[in-house]
Amino acid sequence: MPGPDYFFCIAHEPPWFDLPDHVEVVATGKYQADGRLNIRDSQRTIGTGSLNGDNFYPYLTGTAGSLYISELLQGRPTEGRSVCVFQYRKLISPTPIGEPSINYPFMRMLGMPFGKEQVSELFASYATDLLMPHPFIMSEGILAQYAACHHVADFLLLTRIAIDRQVLHESEITTFFGAGIFIPGGVEFGVFPCHLYIGILERLRPVVDEFLIRHAPVEPHHEYQRRALSFFAERLTSYLLLKELGWPVSGVNPDGTSCELPAQNIGYMCTLSENGQYRVFGRSD
C-alpha cells in the first residue's frame, strides 16, 4: 500500500504532538541533547562548520534539519520508498481537518491536545507517496512576493549562487522569478518519494554552503529576517519540486487555462493552536 516508509519530525523544542514510536525526532537548536537524533551529529560540513554552528543555524533553522534528514536517508534503503517530514507543531493531512485559520490561507488549526492515537490515525490515512500542502497562487510572481515579506537582496544573491552552482540556469531565471505557484515548505514539509526529497535537498546544499562561506543575511540579528536561507530554500525547493513533477510553475497551462494540480497529491498544513490563530515566531504582527 502506498504511503511513507520513514517519518521524521523536525523540532527545536519538545514536539507539541504525542508522537507514535516509529516517528524519528530530529532535534535542532537548544532541543539537542544526548540520546536524541541531533543535527550536531551530522557528518557533512556546511560553510566552514557544521549544521549546528551557532553562526549558521539561526540562518538555516528548520532547513538544517531537512538537510540532516537527507543525509540520514542516504545511509538507508530508499529505492521505491517515501518519507514524511513534518514539524514540532505542524503536520499534513490529506483532508481539511480542524478549523480554518483566521489569518493564514489554507492553514488548518487543530485544538490541543492532539494525542498519539489521533496522530497515528492521521498517518494511516496517507494513501500516497506524494502529499504536499495546498499551494499559494501568486499573480505577482515569487520574487515580488518574497520582496514584500523579506529582504530581496538576500533572494537575489542566493539566486546568483544557484546559477553559479548550476542549480538554476540563467535562461530560466525569468521563469523562476515569475513563478505563480508556491508550495509552502517546498520539499521540506509533506510526503515525498525519497529520491525526490534527497535529489532536491542535495541541489540546495551547495547554494547555502556557498552563502555561508562568504556572506550573511541583510539582517543577521533580526529574530525573523535572519532566517533568510530558510525562506529562500522554501521557495527554491518549491520551484524545483514543481519542475521535477512536470507541473506548470506559472500556474497556467500552455493553452492559457488555470493549472489544476492533482487533488490526491494536495493536502492541508495543520498547526496546533490554543486560539485558532497561526502564530509566526519572530514577528511582532
Coordinates of C-alpha atoms in Angstrom, one line a residue:
M1 CA 0.0 0.0 0.0
P2 CA 1.4 3.5 -0.9
G3 CA 2.4 5.7 2.0
P4 CA 5.5 6.8 3.8
D5 CA 8.2 4.4 4.9
Y6 CA 10.0 6.9 7.1
F7 CA 8.6 9.6 9.4
F8 CA 10.7 12.5 10.7
C9 CA 9.7 15.4 13.0
I10 CA 12.0 18.4 13.0
A11 CA 11.9 20.1 16.4
H12 CA 13.8 22.9 18.1
E13 CA 11.7 22.4 21.2
P14 CA 9.6 19.4 22.5
P15 CA 7.0 18.4 19.9
W16 CA 3.5 19.6 20.7
F17 CA 2.1 16.3 19.5
D18 CA 2.2 13.0 21.3
L19 CA 4.1 11.1 18.6
P20 CA 3.9 7.4 17.7
D21 CA 7.0 5.3 18.4
H22 CA 8.0 5.0 14.8
V23 CA 8.5 8.7 14.3
E24 CA 12.1 9.9 14.5
V25 CA 12.6 13.3 16.0
V26 CA 15.4 15.4 14.5
A27 CA 16.5 17.8 17.3
T28 CA 17.8 21.3 16.3
G29 CA 18.8 24.3 18.2
K30 CA 18.6 24.1 22.0
Y31 CA 16.5 21.0 21.9
Q32 CA 19.5 18.9 21.1
A33 CA 20.7 16.5 23.9
D34 CA 22.4 13.3 24.4
G35 CA 20.3 10.3 23.2
R36 CA 18.5 12.3 20.6
L37 CA 18.9 12.5 16.8
N38 CA 20.8 15.8 16.7
I39 CA 21.9 17.9 13.8
R40 CA 25.2 18.4 15.6
D41 CA 25.9 14.7 14.8
S42 CA 25.9 15.4 11.0
Q43 CA 28.9 14.2 9.2
R44 CA 28.5 16.8 6.5
T45 CA 30.1 20.2 6.8
I46 CA 28.4 23.3 5.6
G47 CA 30.0 26.7 5.2
T48 CA 33.1 26.4 7.3
G49 CA 31.5 24.4 10.0
S50 CA 28.5 22.1 10.8
L51 CA 24.7 22.3 10.5
N52 CA 24.8 23.1 14.2
G53 CA 27.2 26.0 14.1
D54 CA 26.0 28.9 16.2
N55 CA 26.9 31.3 13.3
F56 CA 24.9 29.2 10.8
Y57 CA 21.9 27.6 12.5
P58 CA 20.0 30.9 13.1
Y59 CA 20.0 31.5 9.3
L60 CA 19.0 27.9 8.4
T61 CA 16.7 27.0 11.3
G62 CA 14.5 24.1 10.2
T63 CA 16.3 23.7 6.9
A64 CA 19.3 22.4 8.9
G65 CA 17.0 19.5 10.0
S66 CA 15.9 18.9 6.4
L67 CA 19.5 18.7 5.2
Y68 CA 20.3 16.2 8.0
I69 CA 17.3 14.0 7.1
S70 CA 18.6 13.9 3.5
E71 CA 22.0 12.8 4.9
L72 CA 20.4 10.1 7.1
L73 CA 18.3 8.7 4.2
Q74 CA 21.3 8.3 2.0
G75 CA 22.5 5.7 4.5
R76 CA 19.2 3.7 4.3
P77 CA 17.3 1.8 1.8
T78 CA 15.4 4.3 -0.3
E79 CA 14.5 2.7 -3.6
G80 CA 10.7 2.7 -4.1
R81 CA 10.3 4.3 -0.6
S82 CA 9.0 7.6 0.6
V83 CA 9.5 9.9 3.5
C84 CA 7.1 12.1 5.6
V85 CA 8.7 15.2 7.1
F86 CA 6.8 17.5 9.5
Q87 CA 7.5 19.9 12.3
Y88 CA 7.1 20.1 16.1
R89 CA 3.7 21.9 15.9
K90 CA 2.7 21.2 12.2
L91 CA 1.7 18.1 10.2
I92 CA 0.0 17.4 6.9
S93 CA -3.5 16.0 6.4
P94 CA -5.0 14.7 3.1
T95 CA -8.3 16.2 4.2
P96 CA -9.3 19.5 5.8
I97 CA -9.5 18.5 9.5
G98 CA -9.8 21.0 12.3
E99 CA -10.9 24.6 11.7
P100 CA -9.6 27.1 9.0
S101 CA -7.0 29.5 10.2
I102 CA -8.3 33.1 10.6
N103 CA -5.0 34.6 9.5
Y104 CA -3.2 32.2 7.1
P105 CA -4.7 30.9 3.8
F106 CA -5.4 27.1 3.6
M107 CA -3.9 26.5 7.1
R108 CA -6.0 24.3 9.4
M109 CA -5.9 24.8 13.1
L110 CA -6.0 21.8 15.5
G111 CA -7.0 22.0 19.1
M112 CA -4.7 20.9 21.9
P113 CA -4.0 18.3 23.0
F114 CA -3.6 16.1 19.8
G115 CA -2.8 12.7 21.1
K116 CA -0.8 9.7 19.9
E117 CA -3.9 7.8 18.7
Q118 CA -5.0 10.8 16.6
V119 CA -1.6 11.3 15.1
S120 CA -1.4 7.5 14.3
E121 CA -4.9 7.6 12.6
L122 CA -3.8 10.6 10.5
F123 CA -0.6 8.9 9.4
A124 CA -2.6 5.8 8.5
S125 CA -4.7 7.9 6.2
Y126 CA -1.7 8.7 3.9
A127 CA -2.5 6.7 0.8
T128 CA 0.1 8.2 -1.5
D129 CA 3.8 8.7 -1.7
L130 CA 3.4 12.3 -2.7
L131 CA 1.4 14.7 -0.5
M132 CA 2.1 18.4 -0.2
P133 CA 0.4 21.5 1.3
H134 CA -2.2 23.4 -0.7
P135 CA -0.3 25.9 -2.9
F136 CA -0.5 29.6 -2.9
I137 CA -1.3 31.2 -6.3
M138 CA 0.8 34.4 -6.7
S139 CA -0.1 36.6 -9.6
E140 CA 2.8 38.9 -8.9
G141 CA 5.4 36.0 -9.0
I142 CA 7.7 34.6 -6.4
L143 CA 10.3 37.3 -6.5
A144 CA 7.8 40.1 -5.8
Q145 CA 6.1 38.0 -3.1
Y146 CA 9.5 37.5 -1.4
A147 CA 10.3 41.2 -1.6
A148 CA 7.1 42.1 0.0
C149 CA 7.9 40.0 3.1
H150 CA 11.7 39.8 3.3
H151 CA 14.9 41.5 2.0
V152 CA 15.0 41.0 -1.7
A153 CA 18.8 41.4 -1.7
D154 CA 19.1 38.0 0.1
F155 CA 17.0 36.4 -2.6
L156 CA 18.9 37.9 -5.5
L157 CA 22.3 36.9 -4.0
L158 CA 21.2 33.3 -3.4
T159 CA 19.8 33.1 -6.9
R160 CA 23.1 34.2 -8.3
I161 CA 24.8 31.5 -6.3
A162 CA 22.3 28.9 -7.5
I163 CA 23.3 29.9 -11.1
D164 CA 27.0 29.7 -10.3
R165 CA 26.5 26.3 -8.8
Q166 CA 24.4 25.1 -11.8
V167 CA 21.3 24.5 -9.7
L168 CA 19.5 27.0 -11.9
H169 CA 20.3 28.0 -15.5
E170 CA 20.5 31.7 -16.3
S171 CA 17.9 31.2 -19.1
E172 CA 15.2 30.1 -16.6
I173 CA 15.6 33.0 -14.1
T174 CA 12.7 34.9 -15.5
T175 CA 10.6 31.8 -15.1
F176 CA 11.8 31.3 -11.5
F177 CA 11.2 35.0 -10.6
G178 CA 7.7 34.9 -12.2
A179 CA 6.6 31.5 -10.7
G180 CA 3.0 31.8 -9.9
I181 CA 2.7 28.7 -7.7
F182 CA 4.3 28.4 -4.3
I183 CA 4.2 25.2 -2.3
P184 CA 4.5 26.2 1.4
G185 CA 7.6 24.4 2.9
G186 CA 8.8 23.4 -0.6
V187 CA 10.1 19.9 -0.3
E188 CA 10.7 20.3 3.5
F189 CA 7.2 19.5 4.6
G190 CA 4.9 16.7 3.4
V191 CA 5.3 13.2 1.9
F192 CA 7.7 12.7 -0.9
P193 CA 9.5 9.8 -2.7
C194 CA 12.9 9.5 -1.1
H195 CA 14.8 10.0 -4.4
L196 CA 12.9 13.3 -5.0
Y197 CA 13.5 14.6 -1.4
I198 CA 17.2 13.8 -1.5
G199 CA 17.7 15.0 -5.0
I200 CA 16.3 18.4 -4.4
L201 CA 17.9 19.0 -1.0
E202 CA 21.3 18.0 -2.3
R203 CA 20.9 20.6 -5.0
L204 CA 20.1 23.1 -2.3
R205 CA 23.1 22.2 -0.1
P206 CA 25.9 23.8 -2.3
V207 CA 23.8 27.0 -2.5
V208 CA 23.5 27.5 1.2
D209 CA 27.1 26.2 1.6
E210 CA 28.5 28.9 -0.7
F211 CA 26.4 31.6 1.0
L212 CA 27.5 30.7 4.5
I213 CA 31.2 30.7 3.5
R214 CA 31.1 34.3 2.0
H215 CA 28.0 36.1 3.1
A216 CA 25.4 36.8 5.8
P217 CA 21.8 37.9 5.6
V218 CA 20.9 41.6 5.3
E219 CA 19.6 41.5 8.9
P220 CA 21.7 38.7 10.6
H221 CA 20.5 39.6 14.1
H222 CA 16.8 40.1 13.4
E223 CA 14.9 37.3 15.0
Y224 CA 12.7 36.8 11.9
Q225 CA 14.6 38.1 8.9
R226 CA 17.8 36.4 9.8
R227 CA 16.1 33.2 8.6
A228 CA 16.8 34.3 5.0
L229 CA 18.4 31.0 4.0
S230 CA 15.3 29.0 5.1
F231 CA 12.9 31.5 3.4
F232 CA 14.9 31.1 0.1
A233 CA 15.1 27.3 0.5
E234 CA 11.4 27.1 0.8
R235 CA 10.9 28.9 -2.5
L236 CA 13.7 27.3 -4.4
T237 CA 12.7 23.8 -3.4
S238 CA 9.1 24.6 -4.3
Y239 CA 10.2 25.6 -7.7
L240 CA 12.4 22.6 -8.2
L241 CA 9.7 20.3 -7.0
L242 CA 7.2 21.6 -9.5
K243 CA 9.8 21.3 -12.2
E244 CA 10.6 17.7 -11.3
L245 CA 6.9 16.8 -11.3
G246 CA 6.3 18.5 -14.7
W247 CA 3.7 20.8 -13.3
P248 CA 3.5 24.4 -14.7
V249 CA 5.4 26.7 -12.3
S250 CA 3.4 29.7 -13.7
G251 CA 0.1 28.2 -12.6
V252 CA -1.1 28.4 -16.2
N253 CA -1.4 25.6 -18.8
P254 CA 0.1 26.2 -22.3
D255 CA -3.5 26.9 -23.6
G256 CA -3.9 29.7 -21.0
T257 CA -6.2 27.9 -18.7
S258 CA -5.5 27.8 -14.9
C259 CA -3.5 24.8 -13.8
E260 CA -5.3 22.3 -11.5
L261 CA -2.8 20.2 -9.5
P262 CA -3.8 16.5 -8.8
A263 CA -6.1 16.5 -5.9
Q264 CA -4.7 13.3 -4.5
N265 CA -1.3 15.0 -4.0
I266 CA -2.6 18.2 -2.3
G267 CA -3.2 18.2 1.4
Y268 CA -3.5 20.7 4.2
M269 CA -0.9 22.1 6.6
C270 CA -2.2 21.7 10.1
T271 CA -1.0 23.5 13.2
L272 CA -1.7 23.1 16.8
S273 CA -3.1 26.2 18.5
E274 CA -4.9 27.3 21.6
N275 CA -6.8 30.2 20.0
G276 CA -7.3 29.3 16.3
Q277 CA -4.7 31.8 15.1
Y278 CA -1.5 30.9 13.3
R279 CA 1.5 32.5 15.0
V280 CA 4.7 33.2 13.1
F281 CA 7.5 33.2 15.6
G282 CA 9.9 36.1 15.5
R283 CA 7.3 38.5 14.0
S284 CA 5.6 41.2 16.0
D285 CA 2.4 41.1 13.9

